[in-house]
Coordinates of C-alpha atoms and ligand atoms in Angstrom, one line a residue:
M6 CA 47.7 26.1 -301.4
M7 CA 47.8 22.3 -301.7
N8 CA 49.1 19.5 -299.4
I9 CA 51.3 16.7 -300.8
E10 CA 48.3 14.4 -301.4
Q11 CA 46.4 17.0 -303.3
A12 CA 49.5 17.9 -305.4
C13 CA 49.9 14.2 -306.3
E14 CA 46.2 14.1 -307.3
A15 CA 46.7 17.2 -309.4
F16 CA 49.8 15.7 -311.0
K17 CA 47.9 12.6 -311.9
T18 CA 45.2 14.7 -313.6
L19 CA 47.9 16.5 -315.6
L20 CA 49.6 13.3 -316.7
E21 CA 46.2 11.9 -317.8
E22 CA 45.4 15.1 -319.7
Q23 CA 48.8 15.0 -321.4
A24 CA 48.3 11.4 -322.4
A25 CA 44.9 12.4 -323.9
R26 CA 46.6 15.3 -325.8
I27 CA 49.1 13.0 -327.3
A28 CA 46.3 10.5 -328.3
A29 CA 44.4 13.4 -330.0
M30 CA 47.3 14.8 -332.0
S31 CA 46.0 15.0 -335.5
T32 CA 47.9 15.4 -338.8
E33 CA 45.0 16.7 -340.8
K34 CA 46.5 19.1 -343.4
T35 CA 45.3 22.2 -345.2
D36 CA 46.5 22.3 -348.8
F37 CA 46.6 25.9 -349.9
T38 CA 47.6 25.0 -353.5
T39 CA 44.1 23.6 -354.1
K40 CA 42.0 25.4 -351.6
K41 CA 39.3 27.5 -353.5
C42 CA 38.8 30.1 -350.8
V43 CA 41.3 31.1 -348.1
T44 CA 40.0 33.0 -345.1
I45 CA 42.5 35.2 -343.3
G46 CA 41.5 36.4 -339.9
V47 CA 43.1 39.5 -338.5
I48 CA 43.1 39.7 -334.7
D49 CA 43.6 43.0 -333.0
G50 CA 45.0 42.2 -329.6
D51 CA 45.9 44.6 -326.8
G52 CA 48.0 47.7 -326.3
I53 CA 49.6 48.6 -329.6
G54 CA 48.0 45.5 -331.2
P55 CA 45.0 47.3 -332.7
I56 CA 47.2 50.1 -334.0
I57 CA 49.7 47.9 -335.8
T58 CA 47.2 45.2 -337.0
A59 CA 45.0 47.9 -338.5
Q60 CA 47.9 48.9 -340.7
A61 CA 48.6 45.3 -341.7
Y62 CA 44.9 44.9 -342.5
R63 CA 45.1 47.9 -344.9
V64 CA 48.2 46.6 -346.6
L65 CA 46.7 43.1 -347.1
N66 CA 43.4 44.6 -348.3
K67 CA 45.3 46.5 -351.0
L68 CA 47.7 43.8 -351.9
L69 CA 45.0 41.2 -352.3
A70 CA 42.3 43.4 -353.7
D71 CA 41.8 41.3 -356.9
E72 CA 41.6 38.0 -355.0
I73 CA 39.2 39.5 -352.4
A74 CA 37.0 40.8 -355.2
A75 CA 37.1 37.4 -356.9
G76 CA 36.2 35.6 -353.6
S77 CA 39.3 33.4 -353.5
I78 CA 40.5 35.3 -350.4
V79 CA 38.4 36.5 -347.5
L80 CA 39.9 39.0 -345.1
K81 CA 38.1 39.0 -341.8
Q82 CA 38.6 41.4 -338.9
I83 CA 38.3 39.5 -335.5
N84 CA 37.8 41.7 -332.5
G85 CA 37.4 40.8 -328.8
L86 CA 40.7 39.1 -328.1
T87 CA 41.4 41.9 -325.5
I88 CA 42.5 41.5 -322.0
E89 CA 39.3 43.2 -320.7
N90 CA 37.1 40.8 -322.6
R91 CA 39.2 37.8 -321.6
I92 CA 39.1 38.8 -317.9
A93 CA 35.3 39.4 -318.2
C94 CA 34.8 35.9 -319.7
G95 CA 37.4 34.3 -317.4
K96 CA 39.0 32.6 -320.4
A97 CA 42.3 33.0 -322.2
I98 CA 40.2 33.0 -325.5
P99 CA 36.5 33.7 -325.1
D100 CA 34.4 31.0 -326.8
D101 CA 32.8 33.2 -329.5
V102 CA 36.3 34.6 -330.4
L103 CA 37.7 31.0 -330.6
A104 CA 34.9 30.0 -332.9
E105 CA 35.6 32.9 -335.2
I106 CA 39.3 32.0 -335.1
K107 CA 38.6 28.4 -336.0
S108 CA 36.5 29.5 -339.0
C109 CA 39.6 31.0 -340.6
D110 CA 42.5 29.1 -342.3
V111 CA 45.2 31.4 -341.2
L112 CA 45.5 34.3 -338.8
L113 CA 47.4 37.5 -338.4
K114 CA 47.5 38.3 -334.7
G115 CA 48.4 41.5 -332.8
P116 CA 50.2 41.1 -329.5
T117 CA 48.1 40.3 -326.5
T118 CA 48.8 41.1 -322.8
T119 CA 49.7 38.3 -320.5
P120 CA 48.9 38.9 -316.8
H121 CA 51.7 38.1 -314.4
G122 CA 50.9 35.4 -311.9
G123 CA 47.3 34.4 -311.2
T124 CA 45.8 31.6 -313.3
M125 CA 44.8 33.4 -316.5
E126 CA 46.7 31.8 -319.3
S127 CA 48.3 33.8 -322.0
A128 CA 46.1 34.1 -325.1
N129 CA 49.1 33.2 -327.2
V130 CA 49.8 30.0 -325.4
A131 CA 46.1 29.1 -325.5
M132 CA 45.8 29.8 -329.3
R133 CA 49.0 27.8 -330.0
R134 CA 47.5 24.9 -328.1
E135 CA 43.9 25.2 -329.4
L136 CA 45.0 25.3 -333.0
D137 CA 48.0 22.9 -332.4
L138 CA 50.5 25.4 -333.8
Y139 CA 53.5 23.4 -333.0
A140 CA 56.2 25.1 -335.1
N141 CA 57.2 28.6 -334.2
C142 CA 59.5 29.7 -337.1
R143 CA 61.4 32.9 -336.6
P144 CA 63.8 34.1 -339.3
V145 CA 66.6 36.5 -338.4
C146 CA 68.5 38.0 -341.3
V147 CA 71.3 40.5 -341.3
P148 CA 72.9 40.2 -344.8
E149 CA 75.8 42.7 -344.1
K150 CA 76.9 40.5 -341.2
N151 CA 76.4 37.2 -343.0
I152 CA 73.6 36.3 -340.6
D153 CA 70.8 34.2 -342.0
W154 CA 69.2 32.2 -339.2
M155 CA 65.9 30.3 -339.0
F156 CA 64.8 29.3 -335.6
F157 CA 62.4 26.4 -335.2
R158 CA 61.0 26.7 -331.7
E159 CA 58.7 23.9 -330.4
N160 CA 55.5 25.8 -329.6
T161 CA 53.0 23.6 -327.8
E162 CA 54.9 21.8 -325.1
G163 CA 57.9 22.2 -322.8
E164 CA 57.6 24.7 -320.0
Y165 CA 54.5 26.3 -321.6
V166 CA 51.9 23.5 -321.8
L167 CA 51.4 23.4 -318.1
G168 CA 52.8 26.8 -317.3
S169 CA 49.5 27.9 -315.7
R170 CA 49.0 24.5 -313.9
G171 CA 51.8 24.3 -311.5
V172 CA 51.2 23.5 -307.8
E173 CA 51.8 25.6 -304.7
L174 CA 52.4 23.8 -301.4
D175 CA 53.5 25.2 -298.1
G176 CA 56.8 26.8 -298.6
M177 CA 57.3 25.7 -302.2
A178 CA 56.0 26.0 -305.8
V179 CA 56.4 23.4 -308.5
D180 CA 55.9 23.8 -312.3
F181 CA 56.0 21.1 -314.9
K182 CA 57.8 20.7 -318.2
V183 CA 56.5 18.2 -320.8
T184 CA 58.3 16.8 -323.8
T185 CA 56.5 14.1 -325.9
D186 CA 57.8 11.9 -328.6
L187 CA 55.2 13.0 -331.2
G188 CA 55.6 16.7 -330.3
T189 CA 59.4 16.5 -330.6
K190 CA 59.5 14.5 -333.8
R191 CA 57.1 16.8 -335.6
I192 CA 59.0 20.0 -334.8
A193 CA 62.3 18.3 -335.7
R194 CA 60.8 17.0 -339.0
A195 CA 59.6 20.6 -339.7
A196 CA 63.1 22.0 -339.1
F197 CA 64.9 19.4 -341.2
E198 CA 62.4 19.6 -344.0
Y199 CA 62.8 23.4 -344.0
A200 CA 66.6 22.9 -344.2
K201 CA 66.3 20.4 -347.0
N202 CA 63.9 22.5 -349.1
N203 CA 65.9 25.7 -348.7
G204 CA 69.4 24.4 -349.4
K205 CA 70.5 24.7 -345.7
T206 CA 73.3 22.4 -344.6
H207 CA 73.5 23.0 -340.9
V208 CA 71.1 22.4 -338.1
S209 CA 71.9 23.2 -334.4
I210 CA 69.9 21.3 -331.7
V211 CA 69.8 23.5 -328.7
T212 CA 68.8 22.3 -325.2
K213 CA 70.0 22.1 -321.6
A214 CA 70.1 18.3 -321.7
N215 CA 72.9 18.3 -319.1
I216 CA 70.5 19.6 -316.5
M217 CA 66.9 18.8 -317.8
K218 CA 67.9 15.3 -318.4
K219 CA 64.5 13.7 -319.1
T220 CA 62.8 16.3 -321.2
D221 CA 65.7 17.9 -323.0
G222 CA 67.4 14.5 -323.1
K223 CA 64.4 13.1 -325.1
F224 CA 64.3 16.2 -327.3
T225 CA 68.0 15.8 -328.3
A226 CA 67.7 12.0 -328.8
L227 CA 64.6 12.2 -331.0
A228 CA 65.9 15.2 -333.0
H229 CA 69.0 13.1 -333.8
E230 CA 66.8 10.2 -334.8
V231 CA 64.9 12.4 -337.3
A232 CA 68.2 13.8 -338.5
K233 CA 69.2 10.4 -339.8
D234 CA 66.7 10.9 -342.6
Y235 CA 68.6 14.0 -343.8
P236 CA 72.1 12.7 -344.5
G237 CA 73.4 15.8 -346.3
I238 CA 72.8 18.0 -343.3
E239 CA 75.4 18.6 -340.6
V240 CA 74.0 18.5 -337.1
E241 CA 75.5 19.9 -333.9
D242 CA 74.3 20.0 -330.3
Y243 CA 74.7 23.1 -328.2
Y244 CA 73.5 24.0 -324.7
I245 CA 71.3 27.0 -324.6
D246 CA 73.7 29.0 -322.4
I247 CA 76.6 28.8 -324.7
M248 CA 74.4 29.3 -327.7
T249 CA 73.2 32.6 -326.4
A250 CA 76.9 33.6 -326.2
N251 CA 77.6 32.1 -329.7
L252 CA 75.0 34.3 -331.3
L253 CA 77.2 37.3 -330.3
K254 CA 80.4 35.6 -331.4
E255 CA 81.9 36.6 -334.7
P256 CA 82.6 34.9 -337.1
L257 CA 81.4 31.7 -335.5
R258 CA 77.7 32.7 -335.6
E259 CA 77.8 33.0 -339.4
K260 CA 77.7 29.2 -339.6
F261 CA 74.4 28.8 -337.9
Q262 CA 71.5 28.2 -340.3
V263 CA 68.6 26.3 -338.8
V264 CA 68.3 26.2 -335.0
L265 CA 65.9 23.7 -333.4
L266 CA 64.9 24.2 -329.8
P267 CA 62.3 23.4 -327.1
N268 CA 59.8 26.1 -326.3
L269 CA 61.2 28.3 -323.5
Y270 CA 64.8 28.4 -324.9
G271 CA 63.3 29.3 -328.3
D272 CA 61.3 32.1 -326.7
I273 CA 64.4 33.6 -325.1
I274 CA 66.9 33.2 -327.8
T275 CA 64.7 34.6 -330.5
D276 CA 64.4 37.9 -328.7
E277 CA 68.2 38.0 -328.6
A278 CA 68.5 37.1 -332.2
A279 CA 65.8 39.8 -333.1
Q280 CA 67.8 42.3 -331.2
I281 CA 70.9 41.5 -333.3
Q282 CA 68.7 42.2 -336.4
G283 CA 67.7 45.6 -335.1
G284 CA 65.2 45.0 -332.3
V285 CA 62.1 42.9 -331.6
G286 CA 60.1 45.4 -333.6
T287 CA 61.8 44.2 -336.8
A288 CA 61.0 40.5 -336.4
G289 CA 58.0 38.5 -337.7
S290 CA 57.1 35.1 -336.6
S291 CA 55.0 32.2 -337.8
N292 CA 53.1 29.6 -335.6
V293 CA 52.4 26.7 -337.9
G294 CA 50.4 23.6 -337.4
D295 CA 49.2 21.0 -340.0
K296 CA 45.7 22.6 -340.2
Y297 CA 46.0 26.2 -339.0
A298 CA 48.7 28.8 -339.0
M299 CA 49.1 32.1 -337.1
F300 CA 51.5 34.9 -337.9
E301 CA 52.5 37.6 -335.5
A302 CA 55.1 40.0 -334.3
I303 CA 57.5 38.6 -331.7
H304 CA 57.2 41.5 -329.4
G305 CA 54.5 42.2 -326.7
S306 CA 51.7 44.7 -326.5
A307 CA 53.9 47.5 -325.2
P308 CA 51.5 48.8 -322.5
R309 CA 54.1 51.5 -321.6
M310 CA 53.9 53.0 -325.0
I311 CA 50.1 53.3 -324.7
E312 CA 50.5 54.8 -321.2
R313 CA 52.8 57.4 -322.6
G314 CA 50.3 58.2 -325.3
M315 CA 52.8 57.0 -328.0
G316 CA 50.8 54.1 -329.4
D317 CA 50.5 55.7 -332.8
Y318 CA 54.3 55.5 -333.1
A319 CA 54.4 51.7 -332.7
N320 CA 56.3 50.2 -335.6
P321 CA 53.9 48.0 -337.7
A322 CA 56.9 46.5 -339.6
S323 CA 57.0 43.4 -337.5
I324 CA 53.4 42.4 -338.1
I325 CA 53.6 43.4 -341.8
K326 CA 56.6 41.1 -342.1
A327 CA 54.5 38.4 -340.5
A328 CA 51.9 39.2 -343.1
A329 CA 54.4 38.5 -345.8
M330 CA 55.2 35.1 -344.1
L331 CA 51.5 34.4 -344.1
L332 CA 51.3 35.1 -347.8
R333 CA 54.0 32.6 -348.5
H334 CA 52.3 30.0 -346.3
I335 CA 49.1 30.3 -348.3
C336 CA 51.0 29.9 -351.5
R337 CA 50.9 33.5 -352.7
P338 CA 54.6 34.0 -353.2
E339 CA 54.2 36.9 -355.7
A340 CA 52.2 38.9 -353.3
A341 CA 54.7 38.1 -350.5
A342 CA 57.6 39.2 -352.7
R343 CA 55.9 42.5 -353.7
L344 CA 55.4 43.2 -350.0
E345 CA 58.9 42.3 -349.0
K346 CA 60.4 44.4 -351.8
A347 CA 58.3 47.4 -350.8
M348 CA 59.4 47.0 -347.2
D349 CA 63.0 46.7 -348.2
E350 CA 62.8 49.9 -350.2
C351 CA 60.6 51.9 -347.9
T352 CA 62.7 54.7 -346.3
V353 CA 60.0 55.9 -343.9
E354 CA 61.0 55.1 -340.4
V355 CA 58.7 54.7 -337.3
R356 CA 60.5 55.3 -334.0
S357 CA 58.9 54.5 -330.7
D358 CA 60.1 57.9 -329.2
G359 CA 57.8 59.7 -331.7
T360 CA 60.6 61.3 -333.7
G361 CA 59.7 59.5 -336.9
A362 CA 56.5 58.6 -338.8
T363 CA 53.4 57.1 -337.3
A364 CA 52.3 53.6 -338.0
A365 CA 49.7 54.8 -340.4
Q366 CA 52.1 57.1 -342.2
Y367 CA 54.5 54.2 -342.7
A368 CA 51.6 52.0 -344.1
D369 CA 50.6 54.9 -346.4
A370 CA 54.1 55.0 -347.8
L371 CA 54.3 51.3 -348.1
M372 CA 51.0 51.0 -349.9
Q373 CA 52.1 53.6 -352.5
M374 CA 55.0 51.3 -353.3
L375 CA 53.0 48.2 -353.8
Ligands
IPM10 C1 56.6 35.1 -327.8 C2 56.0 35.8 -326.6 C3 55.0 34.9 -325.9 C4 55.8 33.6 -325.5 C5 54.3 35.5 -324.8 C6 53.5 36.7 -325.2 C7 53.3 34.5 -324.1 O1 57.1 36.1 -325.7 O2 55.8 34.8 -328.7 O3 57.8 34.9 -327.9 O4 56.3 33.6 -324.4 O5 55.8 32.7 -326.3
MG11 MG1 59.0 35.8 -326.5

């Protein structure tokens, strides 16, 4: 518990740290078209994480067998990003695990458990920050309903960057939300570049700028500034509340193509969008920075499934989809297409109630089709 003076001191430190973060933002880029050897790290995570990532590992190992043999791809299993180990080390990402992570170019990550309350930061949030993975791209596609959405969620700022650094005073608690110029412009640029390069003609900017006037106000204003460089693209502003309704509204929702949002709104709405696609277990997600990128399922570690002894029935489709996104990112489009085709055609179903195939049986079937 702090008094007001201590809280002001703490706030000063936070502002200084954020100013330092802005100053240190780098644009060093990894070019996968010329890189001789690409290292893919596969991180197991908690709960159902090790079960589903093991299947993704098997699939990648088979799909990339030639390149692995030739040494142009290294597939590396990274253990130890578990809640037990993190608590024992008192760190969101233990130092030795972080060093291993940073020795890779791209990562495929199983879900990690985030403790409620306390001060232990989420491993996800820490990794996004440590690797500066500022663009969280989440595709949602339901062809029979004319839905083809790509969400660009800002991934390193907003409500998340100081989410574990709020202050508690007598009778009140205060958290902080941070929006920076550089952080906003780079995610907006990523969204508009994606739109331009993929023939998309509509970008929605989604905030709550009527209430979060400073931070979301800045986000909206800067996103519009970036939009000026993309004259062929229609831009519309929505508030997050009505946007959550609009995603359920037919036929209006069919017009949405690229959706650009600050961190927390992006977190929430992408679960809704994934549910429209068939559930969070069906969605993959990329966390992309200039140097590193990390790919994951959008769901959590499902501790209740483990408690019920149903872990083997966790659906690995989400993380395998994320693996396909990873392959595209490292400029292996043929391998990605082979994997996506096999997934589209695979009729084996994994159901969390245990009435379908296990994760391993699904992967067996998929690997036969590759
Ligand atoms: C997500 C997850 C994470 C988030 C959690 C696990 C920290 O919900 O990737 O959407 O809130 O970003
Ligand atoms: Mg989420």
